[in-house]
Every structure is written in structure tokens, then in C-alpha cells.
Coordinates of C-alpha atoms and ligand atoms in Angstrom, one line a residue:
M1 CA 42.5 117.2 33.6
I2 CA 38.9 118.1 34.4
K3 CA 40.2 120.7 36.7
G4 CA 42.4 122.0 33.9
N5 CA 39.5 122.4 31.6
K6 CA 37.4 124.1 34.2
E7 CA 40.2 126.6 34.8
K8 CA 40.4 127.3 31.1
T9 CA 36.7 127.9 30.8
L10 CA 36.8 130.3 33.8
K11 CA 39.7 132.1 32.3
K12 CA 37.9 132.5 29.0
N13 CA 35.0 134.0 30.8
I14 CA 37.1 136.8 32.3
D15 CA 36.6 140.1 30.7
L16 CA 40.0 141.4 29.9
S17 CA 38.8 144.9 29.5
K18 CA 37.6 144.9 33.1
I19 CA 40.6 143.6 35.0
P20 CA 40.9 145.3 38.4
K21 CA 43.9 147.5 38.6
H22 CA 44.5 146.8 42.3
V23 CA 43.6 143.6 44.1
A24 CA 44.0 143.3 47.9
I25 CA 43.9 139.9 49.6
I26 CA 43.4 138.8 53.2
M27 CA 45.1 135.4 53.1
D28 CA 43.2 133.7 55.9
G29 CA 42.7 130.1 57.0
N30 CA 46.2 128.6 57.1
G31 CA 45.7 127.3 60.6
R32 CA 42.3 125.7 59.9
W33 CA 43.6 124.2 56.7
A34 CA 46.3 122.4 58.7
K35 CA 44.0 121.5 61.6
K36 CA 41.7 119.7 59.2
R37 CA 44.6 117.6 58.1
F38 CA 45.8 116.9 61.7
L39 CA 48.9 118.9 60.9
P40 CA 50.6 121.7 62.9
R41 CA 49.4 125.2 62.0
T42 CA 52.9 125.9 60.6
A43 CA 52.2 123.4 57.8
G44 CA 49.3 125.6 56.7
H45 CA 51.6 128.7 56.6
R46 CA 54.1 126.8 54.5
E47 CA 51.5 125.6 52.0
G48 CA 50.1 129.1 51.9
V49 CA 53.4 130.4 50.6
N50 CA 52.9 128.2 47.5
R51 CA 49.6 129.9 46.8
V52 CA 51.3 133.3 47.2
K53 CA 53.7 132.4 44.4
E54 CA 50.9 131.1 42.2
I55 CA 48.6 134.1 42.7
V56 CA 51.4 136.6 42.2
E57 CA 52.3 135.0 38.9
V58 CA 48.6 134.8 37.7
S59 CA 48.0 138.4 38.7
G60 CA 50.8 139.7 36.6
D61 CA 49.7 137.6 33.6
M62 CA 46.1 138.9 34.0
G63 CA 47.3 142.5 33.8
I64 CA 46.7 143.4 37.4
K65 CA 49.0 146.3 38.2
Y66 CA 49.0 146.2 42.1
L67 CA 48.6 143.2 44.3
T68 CA 48.5 143.8 48.1
I69 CA 48.7 140.7 50.3
Y70 CA 48.1 140.8 54.1
A71 CA 51.0 138.8 55.5
F72 CA 51.2 139.9 59.1
S73 CA 49.0 142.3 61.1
T74 CA 50.0 144.6 64.0
E75 CA 47.6 142.3 66.0
N76 CA 49.4 139.1 64.9
W77 CA 52.1 139.8 67.4
N78 CA 49.6 138.5 70.0
R79 CA 50.1 135.0 68.7
P80 CA 52.4 132.5 70.4
K81 CA 56.0 133.4 70.0
D82 CA 56.8 130.1 68.1
E83 CA 54.2 130.9 65.5
V84 CA 55.4 134.5 65.1
N85 CA 59.0 133.3 64.7
Y86 CA 57.9 130.6 62.2
L87 CA 56.1 133.2 60.1
M88 CA 59.1 135.6 60.1
G89 CA 61.3 132.7 59.1
L90 CA 59.1 131.8 56.2
L91 CA 59.2 135.4 55.0
I92 CA 62.9 135.4 55.0
E93 CA 62.9 132.1 53.1
F94 CA 60.4 133.4 50.6
I95 CA 62.3 136.5 49.9
K96 CA 65.6 134.7 49.5
K97 CA 64.3 131.8 47.4
E98 CA 61.9 133.8 45.2
L99 CA 64.0 136.9 44.5
K100 CA 65.3 135.6 41.1
T101 CA 61.7 134.7 40.0
I102 CA 60.4 138.0 41.3
I103 CA 63.0 139.9 39.2
K104 CA 62.4 137.7 36.2
N105 CA 58.7 138.3 36.4
D106 CA 59.2 142.1 36.5
V107 CA 57.6 142.4 39.9
K108 CA 58.4 145.4 42.2
I109 CA 58.3 144.6 45.9
N110 CA 56.9 147.2 48.3
V111 CA 56.2 146.8 52.0
L112 CA 53.2 148.3 53.8
G113 CA 54.0 148.5 57.6
D114 CA 56.7 149.5 60.0
I115 CA 59.7 147.2 59.2
N116 CA 61.7 148.6 62.1
R117 CA 60.0 146.2 64.5
L118 CA 61.2 143.2 62.5
S119 CA 64.4 141.3 63.1
P120 CA 67.5 143.0 61.6
I121 CA 68.0 140.1 59.2
L122 CA 64.4 140.3 57.8
K123 CA 64.7 144.1 57.6
K124 CA 67.9 143.8 55.6
E125 CA 66.4 141.2 53.3
I126 CA 63.4 143.4 52.7
E127 CA 65.5 146.6 52.0
N128 CA 67.7 144.7 49.6
T129 CA 64.7 143.3 47.7
I130 CA 63.0 146.7 47.5
E131 CA 66.2 148.1 46.1
L132 CA 66.8 145.3 43.6
T133 CA 63.2 145.4 42.3
K134 CA 62.6 149.1 42.3
Q135 CA 62.8 149.5 38.5
N136 CA 60.3 146.6 37.8
K137 CA 57.2 147.5 35.9
K138 CA 54.8 144.6 35.4
L139 CA 53.3 144.3 38.9
V140 CA 53.7 146.0 42.2
L141 CA 53.5 143.5 45.0
N142 CA 52.7 145.2 48.3
I143 CA 53.4 142.9 51.2
A144 CA 51.5 144.2 54.3
L145 CA 53.8 143.2 57.1
N146 CA 53.4 144.4 60.7
Y147 CA 50.6 146.4 59.1
G148 CA 47.5 147.9 60.8
G149 CA 45.1 150.3 59.2
R150 CA 44.7 152.4 62.3
D151 CA 48.4 152.4 62.9
E152 CA 48.8 153.6 59.3
I153 CA 46.4 156.5 59.7
I154 CA 47.9 157.7 63.0
R155 CA 51.3 157.6 61.4
G156 CA 50.0 159.6 58.5
I157 CA 48.5 162.2 60.8
K158 CA 51.8 162.6 62.6
M159 CA 53.5 163.2 59.3
V160 CA 50.9 165.8 58.4
F161 CA 51.6 167.6 61.6
E162 CA 55.3 167.6 61.0
D163 CA 54.8 169.0 57.6
I164 CA 52.5 171.7 58.9
N165 CA 54.9 172.6 61.7
N166 CA 57.8 172.9 59.3
D167 CA 55.8 175.0 56.8
R168 CA 56.0 172.4 54.1
I169 CA 52.2 172.4 53.7
D170 CA 49.3 174.4 54.6
I171 CA 46.4 172.9 56.6
E172 CA 44.0 174.0 53.9
D173 CA 45.8 171.7 51.5
I174 CA 44.9 168.6 53.4
N175 CA 42.0 166.8 51.8
E176 CA 40.9 163.2 51.1
E177 CA 43.2 162.9 48.1
S178 CA 46.3 164.7 49.4
F179 CA 46.1 162.7 52.7
K180 CA 46.7 159.5 50.6
K181 CA 50.3 160.7 50.2
Y182 CA 50.8 160.0 53.9
L183 CA 49.8 156.4 53.7
Y184 CA 52.0 153.4 52.9
T185 CA 50.2 153.1 49.5
K186 CA 51.1 156.6 48.4
D187 CA 50.8 157.2 44.7
Q188 CA 48.9 153.9 44.2
P189 CA 45.2 153.6 43.3
D190 CA 42.8 152.3 45.9
P191 CA 42.0 148.6 45.7
D192 CA 39.2 147.8 43.3
L193 CA 38.8 144.3 44.7
L194 CA 39.4 142.9 48.2
I195 CA 39.3 139.2 48.6
R196 CA 39.2 137.4 52.0
T197 CA 39.5 133.7 52.1
S198 CA 38.4 131.2 54.7
G199 CA 34.8 132.4 55.0
E200 CA 35.5 135.2 57.6
M201 CA 33.8 138.4 56.7
R202 CA 35.7 141.2 58.4
L203 CA 38.5 143.6 57.5
S204 CA 40.8 142.9 60.5
N205 CA 42.3 146.4 60.3
F206 CA 43.3 146.0 56.6
L207 CA 43.5 149.1 54.4
I208 CA 40.7 150.8 56.2
Y209 CA 41.2 154.2 54.5
Q210 CA 41.9 152.8 51.0
N211 CA 39.0 150.3 51.0
A212 CA 36.2 153.0 51.3
Y213 CA 34.8 152.0 47.9
T214 CA 36.4 148.6 47.2
E215 CA 34.3 145.7 46.1
F216 CA 34.5 142.8 48.7
V217 CA 34.5 139.2 47.6
F218 CA 34.6 136.5 50.2
S219 CA 35.8 133.0 49.3
D220 CA 35.0 130.0 51.5
V221 CA 38.2 128.1 50.8
Y222 CA 41.2 128.3 53.2
W223 CA 44.2 130.2 51.8
P224 CA 46.3 127.1 51.1
D225 CA 43.5 125.9 48.8
F226 CA 43.1 129.3 47.1
N227 CA 44.4 128.3 43.6
T228 CA 44.2 130.0 40.3
M229 CA 40.7 128.7 39.7
E230 CA 39.3 130.1 42.9
Y231 CA 41.0 133.4 42.0
Y232 CA 39.4 133.5 38.6
K233 CA 36.0 132.9 40.3
C234 CA 36.6 136.0 42.5
I235 CA 37.6 138.1 39.5
K236 CA 34.5 137.0 37.7
E237 CA 32.3 137.9 40.7
Y238 CA 34.0 141.3 40.8
Q239 CA 33.3 141.9 37.1
N240 CA 29.6 141.3 37.6
R241 CA 29.4 144.0 40.3
N242 CA 27.9 147.4 39.6
R243 CA 30.2 150.0 41.1
R244 CA 28.3 153.3 41.8
F245 CA 30.6 155.2 44.1
G246 CA 27.6 156.9 45.6
G247 CA 26.3 158.0 42.2
L248 CA 23.4 156.5 40.2
Ligands
IPE1 C1 46.4 133.5 57.9 O1 46.0 132.3 58.4 C2 47.8 133.8 58.0 C3 48.2 134.8 59.0 C4 47.3 135.5 59.7 C5 49.6 135.1 59.1 P1 45.7 132.1 60.0 O2 47.0 131.8 60.7 O3 45.0 133.3 60.5 O4 44.8 130.8 60.0 P2 43.4 130.6 60.8 O5 42.6 131.8 60.5 O6 43.8 130.5 62.2 O7 42.9 129.4 60.3
IPE2 C1 44.2 138.8 59.2 O1 43.9 137.5 59.6 C2 45.6 139.1 59.1 C3 46.3 138.4 58.1 C4 45.8 137.6 57.2 C5 47.7 138.6 58.0 P1 43.7 137.1 61.2 O2 43.5 135.7 61.2 O3 44.8 137.6 62.0 O4 42.4 137.9 61.5 P2 41.3 137.7 62.7 O5 42.0 137.6 64.0 O6 40.6 136.4 62.4 O7 40.4 138.9 62.6
MG3 MG1 43.0 133.8 60.6

């Protein structure tokens, strides 16, 4: 009950005229959350999925238009095979179980990253979900999956070269704005707010082009503990920032 009241107070303090349009989240600390409870790391990943559902719903309700969650990095392939398989399995489960709710909540699913390296089953589920949610309008949920910021930029450069070689564009037309079309986030605004949980303060190869002027908020709680209240705290902190973009 006390927690409920606190959440309400925090919610009331949020300035609805200053809601970030795009929030990006590095969901970190699942393993440590589990370890603290003498549970296998996988238990942390499973509980983490519940926070994903919660945060997606709250984001839509708050009026956030784009939510990008870092689910699996290009470097995460270096983890033990069992853990990688478990994470991929969880993703399939999430997509299958949540599809109805996602559609009901008017959420459009988009994936940032190369899905060709994923298992054929997961790839098919993703393509199906993207197709079934493409008309949805309330919130775009970008799932960064097999995503790496450097990989994304190199991929973009290759696409630019192809377009130049095929006379589709002129080299003079490449600039900071037009290059964005070659990124996975094409046509989307840059993140206004980046949240990383678990107390780590690094980017870990996440949206390195798009985050040039993003506000960073670091939360000490592990991702499976990152509930609505913790989210509101981060939004509030963001709203107290003074964004200058190099100006005065
Ligand atoms: C984040 O939690 C989830 C993924 C990277 C997939 P971690 O698995 O990184 O948990 P910690 O950082 O080891 O505690
Ligand atoms: C970043 O977390 C990747 C995701 C959250 C998917 P990591 O746990 O992989 O990052 P590092 O290794 O601590 O930098
Ligand atoms: Mg981690």
C-alpha cells in the first residue's frame, strides 16, 4: 500500500508536457539479481521479462512514442552456449505469449540488429510479429537483438557505398541527417533518454550514433527490480536536466 502511494506521488510529479519521445534502456543486472538470491542466472532473465512487460505498458500510457530495449548484443554471443540458448528461448516465448497483448496495446514491434544469425524459428516469429503489428500506432517497441552500434554503422556505410555505386545517391548528399536513413532506427527520432540499470556506467556498444545528445540516467537497481516506480524516478531525473545541444 505504501509502495502504491509512493508510485502515485511520483506519477503526479511527472510533467506530462515533458515526456521524452524516445526512451532507450540497457536492461542490465539479471545475472547479479539471481546470484544475490542463490538462483541460476536464467531465473534473473525470466524475471526480467516481467519488467519488460510492465515497462512497455507504462511507456505507452505515459505517451512515450518509441521505446528501445537492449535484449542481446553482438558481444553476448560470447556467453556460454546454454545461457545464449536460454535467452533465445525466452524471446520466442515472450513473442508468442505476448503477441495478443502487444496488439491490444497498439504496440508496433521493430527489431534493431541482424536477425539472419538467429535460429529460423525465432526469425520466423519475429517476421510474423513485425507483420502483424506494422499498423499499430501508440508505441514503437524496438527490440535490439544481435545488435551492436559499431556493426550498425559499418552496415550503414556499406549500404551508402552500394547506393553511390548504383547512382541512387550522390556522395554530396551524405550528411549527419541523411546517414540516419542507413541505420536500423531510420525515420525515428534519436533517444531523448537512455537508462541503464544495475549501476554500470557504460554504453556497451548501444546506439552509439543515435546517443550523441541523449541524456543518460543510471539506476542502481538490477533490471528484474526495475519496476514502474524506478522508471518514474528516471523520467523525473530526465525532466530536471537542462538540454543544451551545444548551445547556451
Ligand atoms: C542483462 O543482464 C541481460 C542481458 C545482457 C541479456 P546480464 O545477463 O548482463 O546480468 P549481469 O550484468 O551479469 O548481472
Ligand atoms: C549490455 O549488457 C547488453 C544488454 C543489456 C543486452 P552486458 O551485460 O552484455 O554488458 P557489459 O558486458 O557489462 O558491458
Ligand atoms: Mg550485464
